[in-house]
């Protein structure tokens, strides 16, 4: 996977965290290649991408950070991780992917996104069909959000 595929997601994630969630700082952690198929976060939003590039974008966090994201938008911290927190985190991933797809289109890559799927719990197996997964942690005052992207040009064979 080409590292340039993660740049639109990073730009979009920082923009969404700052404008929609009122975050004043986002610190990017070290980019790494994820070799495990297992989810490492308590909450993972998965969004598929198709078109001239294909694959998935995943956003992972813990339940406390997802609740804080709700509080940032509504002013009220949910007492427990609930459907509202799940929905807010799914929508965060959806908006980031939507903005990233616009950035891809500005670079000449047409793509569309799928509705988000949310996985609750660590240890779920998520296969990316042989596409390498690049992961970047984003540290915010609300907590850490992990961005994982596994994309390739459409029609390119998976790595063996």
PDB file of C-alpha atoms in Angstrom:
ATOM      1  CA  UNK A   1       0.000   0.000   0.000  1.00  0.00           C
ATOM      2  CA  UNK A   2       1.222   3.478  -0.828  1.00  0.00           C
ATOM      3  CA  UNK A   3       1.694   5.835   2.119  1.00  0.00           C
ATOM      4  CA  UNK A   4       0.151   8.669   0.090  1.00  0.00           C
ATOM      5  CA  UNK A   5      -3.246   6.981   0.521  1.00  0.00           C
ATOM      6  CA  UNK A   6      -3.322   7.869   4.209  1.00  0.00           C
ATOM      7  CA  UNK A   7      -2.708  11.628   3.761  1.00  0.00           C
ATOM      8  CA  UNK A   8      -6.296  12.543   2.765  1.00  0.00           C
ATOM      9  CA  UNK A   9      -7.593  10.625   5.795  1.00  0.00           C
ATOM     10  CA  UNK A  10      -5.184  12.381   8.143  1.00  0.00           C
ATOM     11  CA  UNK A  11      -6.134  15.797   6.789  1.00  0.00           C
ATOM     12  CA  UNK A  12      -9.844  14.969   6.991  1.00  0.00           C
ATOM     13  CA  UNK A  13      -9.604  13.479  10.494  1.00  0.00           C
ATOM     14  CA  UNK A  14      -7.787  16.519  11.866  1.00  0.00           C
ATOM     15  CA  UNK A  15     -10.329  18.845  10.231  1.00  0.00           C
ATOM     16  CA  UNK A  16     -13.320  16.886  11.578  1.00  0.00           C
ATOM     17  CA  UNK A  17     -11.884  16.616  15.085  1.00  0.00           C
ATOM     18  CA  UNK A  18     -11.209  20.353  15.190  1.00  0.00           C
ATOM     19  CA  UNK A  19     -14.359  21.675  13.520  1.00  0.00           C
ATOM     20  CA  UNK A  20     -17.012  19.131  14.531  1.00  0.00           C
ATOM     21  CA  UNK A  21     -15.678  18.076  17.940  1.00  0.00           C
ATOM     22  CA  UNK A  22     -13.993  21.308  19.060  1.00  0.00           C
ATOM     23  CA  UNK A  23     -10.600  19.677  19.592  1.00  0.00           C
ATOM     24  CA  UNK A  24      -7.824  22.260  19.811  1.00  0.00           C
ATOM     25  CA  UNK A  25      -4.908  19.913  19.173  1.00  0.00           C
ATOM     26  CA  UNK A  26      -4.336  16.637  17.372  1.00  0.00           C
ATOM     27  CA  UNK A  27      -0.953  14.972  17.741  1.00  0.00           C
ATOM     28  CA  UNK A  28      -0.085  12.394  15.138  1.00  0.00           C
ATOM     29  CA  UNK A  29       1.717   9.290  16.334  1.00  0.00           C
ATOM     30  CA  UNK A  30       4.125   7.155  14.369  1.00  0.00           C
ATOM     31  CA  UNK A  31       2.915   5.552  11.157  1.00  0.00           C
ATOM     32  CA  UNK A  32       3.195   1.762  11.245  1.00  0.00           C
ATOM     33  CA  UNK A  33       2.181  -1.249   9.193  1.00  0.00           C
ATOM     34  CA  UNK A  34      -0.319  -3.414  11.048  1.00  0.00           C
ATOM     35  CA  UNK A  35       0.329  -7.112  10.635  1.00  0.00           C
ATOM     36  CA  UNK A  36      -2.452  -8.447  12.846  1.00  0.00           C
ATOM     37  CA  UNK A  37      -5.990  -9.066  11.657  1.00  0.00           C
ATOM     38  CA  UNK A  38      -7.343  -8.571  15.192  1.00  0.00           C
ATOM     39  CA  UNK A  39      -8.966  -5.364  16.377  1.00  0.00           C
ATOM     40  CA  UNK A  40      -7.054  -3.787  19.249  1.00  0.00           C
ATOM     41  CA  UNK A  41      -9.629  -1.156  20.192  1.00  0.00           C
ATOM     42  CA  UNK A  42     -12.948  -1.449  22.043  1.00  0.00           C
ATOM     43  CA  UNK A  43     -14.869   0.330  19.267  1.00  0.00           C
ATOM     44  CA  UNK A  44     -13.994   0.108  15.559  1.00  0.00           C
ATOM     45  CA  UNK A  45     -15.855   1.838  12.735  1.00  0.00           C
ATOM     46  CA  UNK A  46     -15.190   0.259   9.332  1.00  0.00           C
ATOM     47  CA  UNK A  47     -15.958   1.988   6.043  1.00  0.00           C
ATOM     48  CA  UNK A  48     -15.423   0.448   2.622  1.00  0.00           C
ATOM     49  CA  UNK A  49     -14.161   2.408  -0.351  1.00  0.00           C
ATOM     50  CA  UNK A  50     -14.695   1.524  -4.006  1.00  0.00           C
ATOM     51  CA  UNK A  51     -13.914   3.147  -7.323  1.00  0.00           C
ATOM     52  CA  UNK A  52     -10.470   3.870  -8.701  1.00  0.00           C
ATOM     53  CA  UNK A  53      -9.111   2.962  -5.278  1.00  0.00           C
ATOM     54  CA  UNK A  54     -10.561   0.202  -3.134  1.00  0.00           C
ATOM     55  CA  UNK A  55     -10.262  -1.143   0.373  1.00  0.00           C
ATOM     56  CA  UNK A  56     -11.236  -0.069   3.864  1.00  0.00           C
ATOM     57  CA  UNK A  57     -10.684   2.685   6.370  1.00  0.00           C
ATOM     58  CA  UNK A  58     -11.014   1.844  10.047  1.00  0.00           C
ATOM     59  CA  UNK A  59     -11.247   4.092  13.055  1.00  0.00           C
ATOM     60  CA  UNK A  60     -10.650   2.624  16.500  1.00  0.00           C
ATOM     61  CA  UNK A  61     -10.954   3.978  20.009  1.00  0.00           C
ATOM     62  CA  UNK A  62     -12.032   3.020  23.498  1.00  0.00           C
ATOM     63  CA  UNK A  63     -15.523   3.457  24.910  1.00  0.00           C
ATOM     64  CA  UNK A  64     -14.499   6.393  27.102  1.00  0.00           C
ATOM     65  CA  UNK A  65     -13.188   8.378  24.140  1.00  0.00           C
ATOM     66  CA  UNK A  66     -16.345   7.605  22.146  1.00  0.00           C
ATOM     67  CA  UNK A  67     -18.428   8.923  25.076  1.00  0.00           C
ATOM     68  CA  UNK A  68     -16.263  12.063  25.255  1.00  0.00           C
ATOM     69  CA  UNK A  69     -16.884  12.624  21.544  1.00  0.00           C
ATOM     70  CA  UNK A  70     -20.628  12.656  22.282  1.00  0.00           C
ATOM     71  CA  UNK A  71     -20.029  15.124  25.112  1.00  0.00           C
ATOM     72  CA  UNK A  72     -18.028  17.391  22.778  1.00  0.00           C
ATOM     73  CA  UNK A  73     -21.001  17.599  20.415  1.00  0.00           C
ATOM     74  CA  UNK A  74     -23.960  17.547  22.831  1.00  0.00           C
ATOM     75  CA  UNK A  75     -22.514  18.978  26.026  1.00  0.00           C
ATOM     76  CA  UNK A  76     -23.584  15.883  27.980  1.00  0.00           C
ATOM     77  CA  UNK A  77     -21.346  12.906  28.792  1.00  0.00           C
ATOM     78  CA  UNK A  78     -23.301   9.657  28.443  1.00  0.00           C
ATOM     79  CA  UNK A  79     -22.991   7.663  31.699  1.00  0.00           C
ATOM     80  CA  UNK A  80     -22.218   4.492  29.708  1.00  0.00           C
ATOM     81  CA  UNK A  81     -21.235   3.576  26.170  1.00  0.00           C
ATOM     82  CA  UNK A  82     -24.600   3.413  24.438  1.00  0.00           C
ATOM     83  CA  UNK A  83     -26.204   3.633  20.999  1.00  0.00           C
ATOM     84  CA  UNK A  84     -25.610   7.387  20.899  1.00  0.00           C
ATOM     85  CA  UNK A  85     -21.869   6.943  21.489  1.00  0.00           C
ATOM     86  CA  UNK A  86     -21.756   4.150  18.904  1.00  0.00           C
ATOM     87  CA  UNK A  87     -23.623   6.292  16.393  1.00  0.00           C
ATOM     88  CA  UNK A  88     -21.429   9.343  17.045  1.00  0.00           C
ATOM     89  CA  UNK A  89     -18.257   7.352  16.472  1.00  0.00           C
ATOM     90  CA  UNK A  90     -19.667   5.762  13.313  1.00  0.00           C
ATOM     91  CA  UNK A  91     -20.614   9.213  12.045  1.00  0.00           C
ATOM     92  CA  UNK A  92     -17.115  10.507  12.821  1.00  0.00           C
ATOM     93  CA  UNK A  93     -15.677   7.784  10.569  1.00  0.00           C
ATOM     94  CA  UNK A  94     -18.312   8.443   7.926  1.00  0.00           C
ATOM     95  CA  UNK A  95     -17.600  12.183   7.767  1.00  0.00           C
ATOM     96  CA  UNK A  96     -13.828  11.645   7.711  1.00  0.00           C
ATOM     97  CA  UNK A  97     -14.150   9.159   4.837  1.00  0.00           C
ATOM     98  CA  UNK A  98     -16.512  11.463   2.963  1.00  0.00           C
ATOM     99  CA  UNK A  99     -14.053  14.332   3.209  1.00  0.00           C
ATOM    100  CA  UNK A 100     -11.126  12.062   2.342  1.00  0.00           C
ATOM    101  CA  UNK A 101     -12.975  10.852  -0.766  1.00  0.00           C
ATOM    102  CA  UNK A 102     -13.400  14.491  -1.849  1.00  0.00           C
ATOM    103  CA  UNK A 103      -9.648  15.000  -1.397  1.00  0.00           C
ATOM    104  CA  UNK A 104      -8.972  11.869  -3.463  1.00  0.00           C
ATOM    105  CA  UNK A 105     -11.249  13.209  -6.198  1.00  0.00           C
ATOM    106  CA  UNK A 106      -9.309  16.488  -6.224  1.00  0.00           C
ATOM    107  CA  UNK A 107      -6.226  14.362  -6.951  1.00  0.00           C
ATOM    108  CA  UNK A 108      -8.013  12.558  -9.785  1.00  0.00           C
ATOM    109  CA  UNK A 109      -9.056   9.395  -7.920  1.00  0.00           C
ATOM    110  CA  UNK A 110     -12.808   8.782  -8.094  1.00  0.00           C
ATOM    111  CA  UNK A 111     -14.168   6.782  -5.164  1.00  0.00           C
ATOM    112  CA  UNK A 112     -17.306   6.214  -3.123  1.00  0.00           C
ATOM    113  CA  UNK A 113     -17.753   5.087   0.466  1.00  0.00           C
ATOM    114  CA  UNK A 114     -20.028   2.545   2.099  1.00  0.00           C
ATOM    115  CA  UNK A 115     -22.120   3.151   5.213  1.00  0.00           C
ATOM    116  CA  UNK A 116     -20.115   2.505   8.384  1.00  0.00           C
ATOM    117  CA  UNK A 117     -20.112  -0.801  10.224  1.00  0.00           C
ATOM    118  CA  UNK A 118     -19.252  -0.698  13.920  1.00  0.00           C
ATOM    119  CA  UNK A 119     -17.539  -3.571  15.724  1.00  0.00           C
ATOM    120  CA  UNK A 120     -17.726  -3.529  19.520  1.00  0.00           C
ATOM    121  CA  UNK A 121     -15.016  -5.381  21.412  1.00  0.00           C
ATOM    122  CA  UNK A 122     -11.361  -6.179  21.026  1.00  0.00           C
ATOM    123  CA  UNK A 123     -10.108  -9.217  19.204  1.00  0.00           C
ATOM    124  CA  UNK A 124     -12.508  -9.366  16.252  1.00  0.00           C
ATOM    125  CA  UNK A 125     -10.807 -10.584  13.093  1.00  0.00           C
ATOM    126  CA  UNK A 126     -10.966  -8.080  10.240  1.00  0.00           C
ATOM    127  CA  UNK A 127      -9.340  -9.154   6.993  1.00  0.00           C
ATOM    128  CA  UNK A 128      -8.340  -6.557   4.437  1.00  0.00           C
ATOM    129  CA  UNK A 129      -8.143  -9.019   1.567  1.00  0.00           C
ATOM    130  CA  UNK A 130      -4.371  -9.042   1.454  1.00  0.00           C
ATOM    131  CA  UNK A 131      -4.006  -5.244   1.451  1.00  0.00           C
ATOM    132  CA  UNK A 132      -1.442  -3.867   3.899  1.00  0.00           C
ATOM    133  CA  UNK A 133      -2.968  -1.812   6.692  1.00  0.00           C
ATOM    134  CA  UNK A 134      -1.270   1.473   7.616  1.00  0.00           C
ATOM    135  CA  UNK A 135      -2.080   2.721  11.116  1.00  0.00           C
ATOM    136  CA  UNK A 136      -1.621   6.182  12.606  1.00  0.00           C
ATOM    137  CA  UNK A 137      -2.662   6.994  16.177  1.00  0.00           C
ATOM    138  CA  UNK A 138      -4.136  10.460  16.709  1.00  0.00           C
ATOM    139  CA  UNK A 139      -3.906  11.773  20.262  1.00  0.00           C
ATOM    140  CA  UNK A 140      -6.489  14.394  21.240  1.00  0.00           C
ATOM    141  CA  UNK A 141      -7.767  15.900  24.498  1.00  0.00           C
ATOM    142  CA  UNK A 142     -10.754  13.540  24.113  1.00  0.00           C
ATOM    143  CA  UNK A 143      -8.471  10.486  23.933  1.00  0.00           C
ATOM    144  CA  UNK A 144      -6.722   8.475  21.253  1.00  0.00           C
ATOM    145  CA  UNK A 145      -8.295   7.576  17.930  1.00  0.00           C
ATOM    146  CA  UNK A 146      -6.497   5.120  15.666  1.00  0.00           C
ATOM    147  CA  UNK A 147      -6.791   5.579  11.935  1.00  0.00           C
ATOM    148  CA  UNK A 148      -6.101   2.462   9.853  1.00  0.00           C
ATOM    149  CA  UNK A 149      -6.211   2.506   6.062  1.00  0.00           C
ATOM    150  CA  UNK A 150      -5.932  -0.469   3.698  1.00  0.00           C
ATOM    151  CA  UNK A 151      -6.297   0.738   0.098  1.00  0.00           C
ATOM    152  CA  UNK A 152      -5.021  -0.161  -3.354  1.00  0.00           C
ATOM    153  CA  UNK A 153      -5.690   0.903  -6.936  1.00  0.00           C
ATOM    154  CA  UNK A 154      -8.790  -0.858  -8.265  1.00  0.00           C
ATOM    155  CA  UNK A 155      -8.041  -4.183  -9.893  1.00  0.00           C
ATOM    156  CA  UNK A 156      -4.586  -4.546  -8.370  1.00  0.00           C
ATOM    157  CA  UNK A 157      -4.059  -8.098  -7.097  1.00  0.00           C
ATOM    158  CA  UNK A 158      -3.670  -8.724  -3.374  1.00  0.00           C
ATOM    159  CA  UNK A 159      -0.217  -9.468  -2.023  1.00  0.00           C
ATOM    160  CA  UNK A 160       0.505 -13.129  -1.577  1.00  0.00           C
TER     161      UNK A 160
END
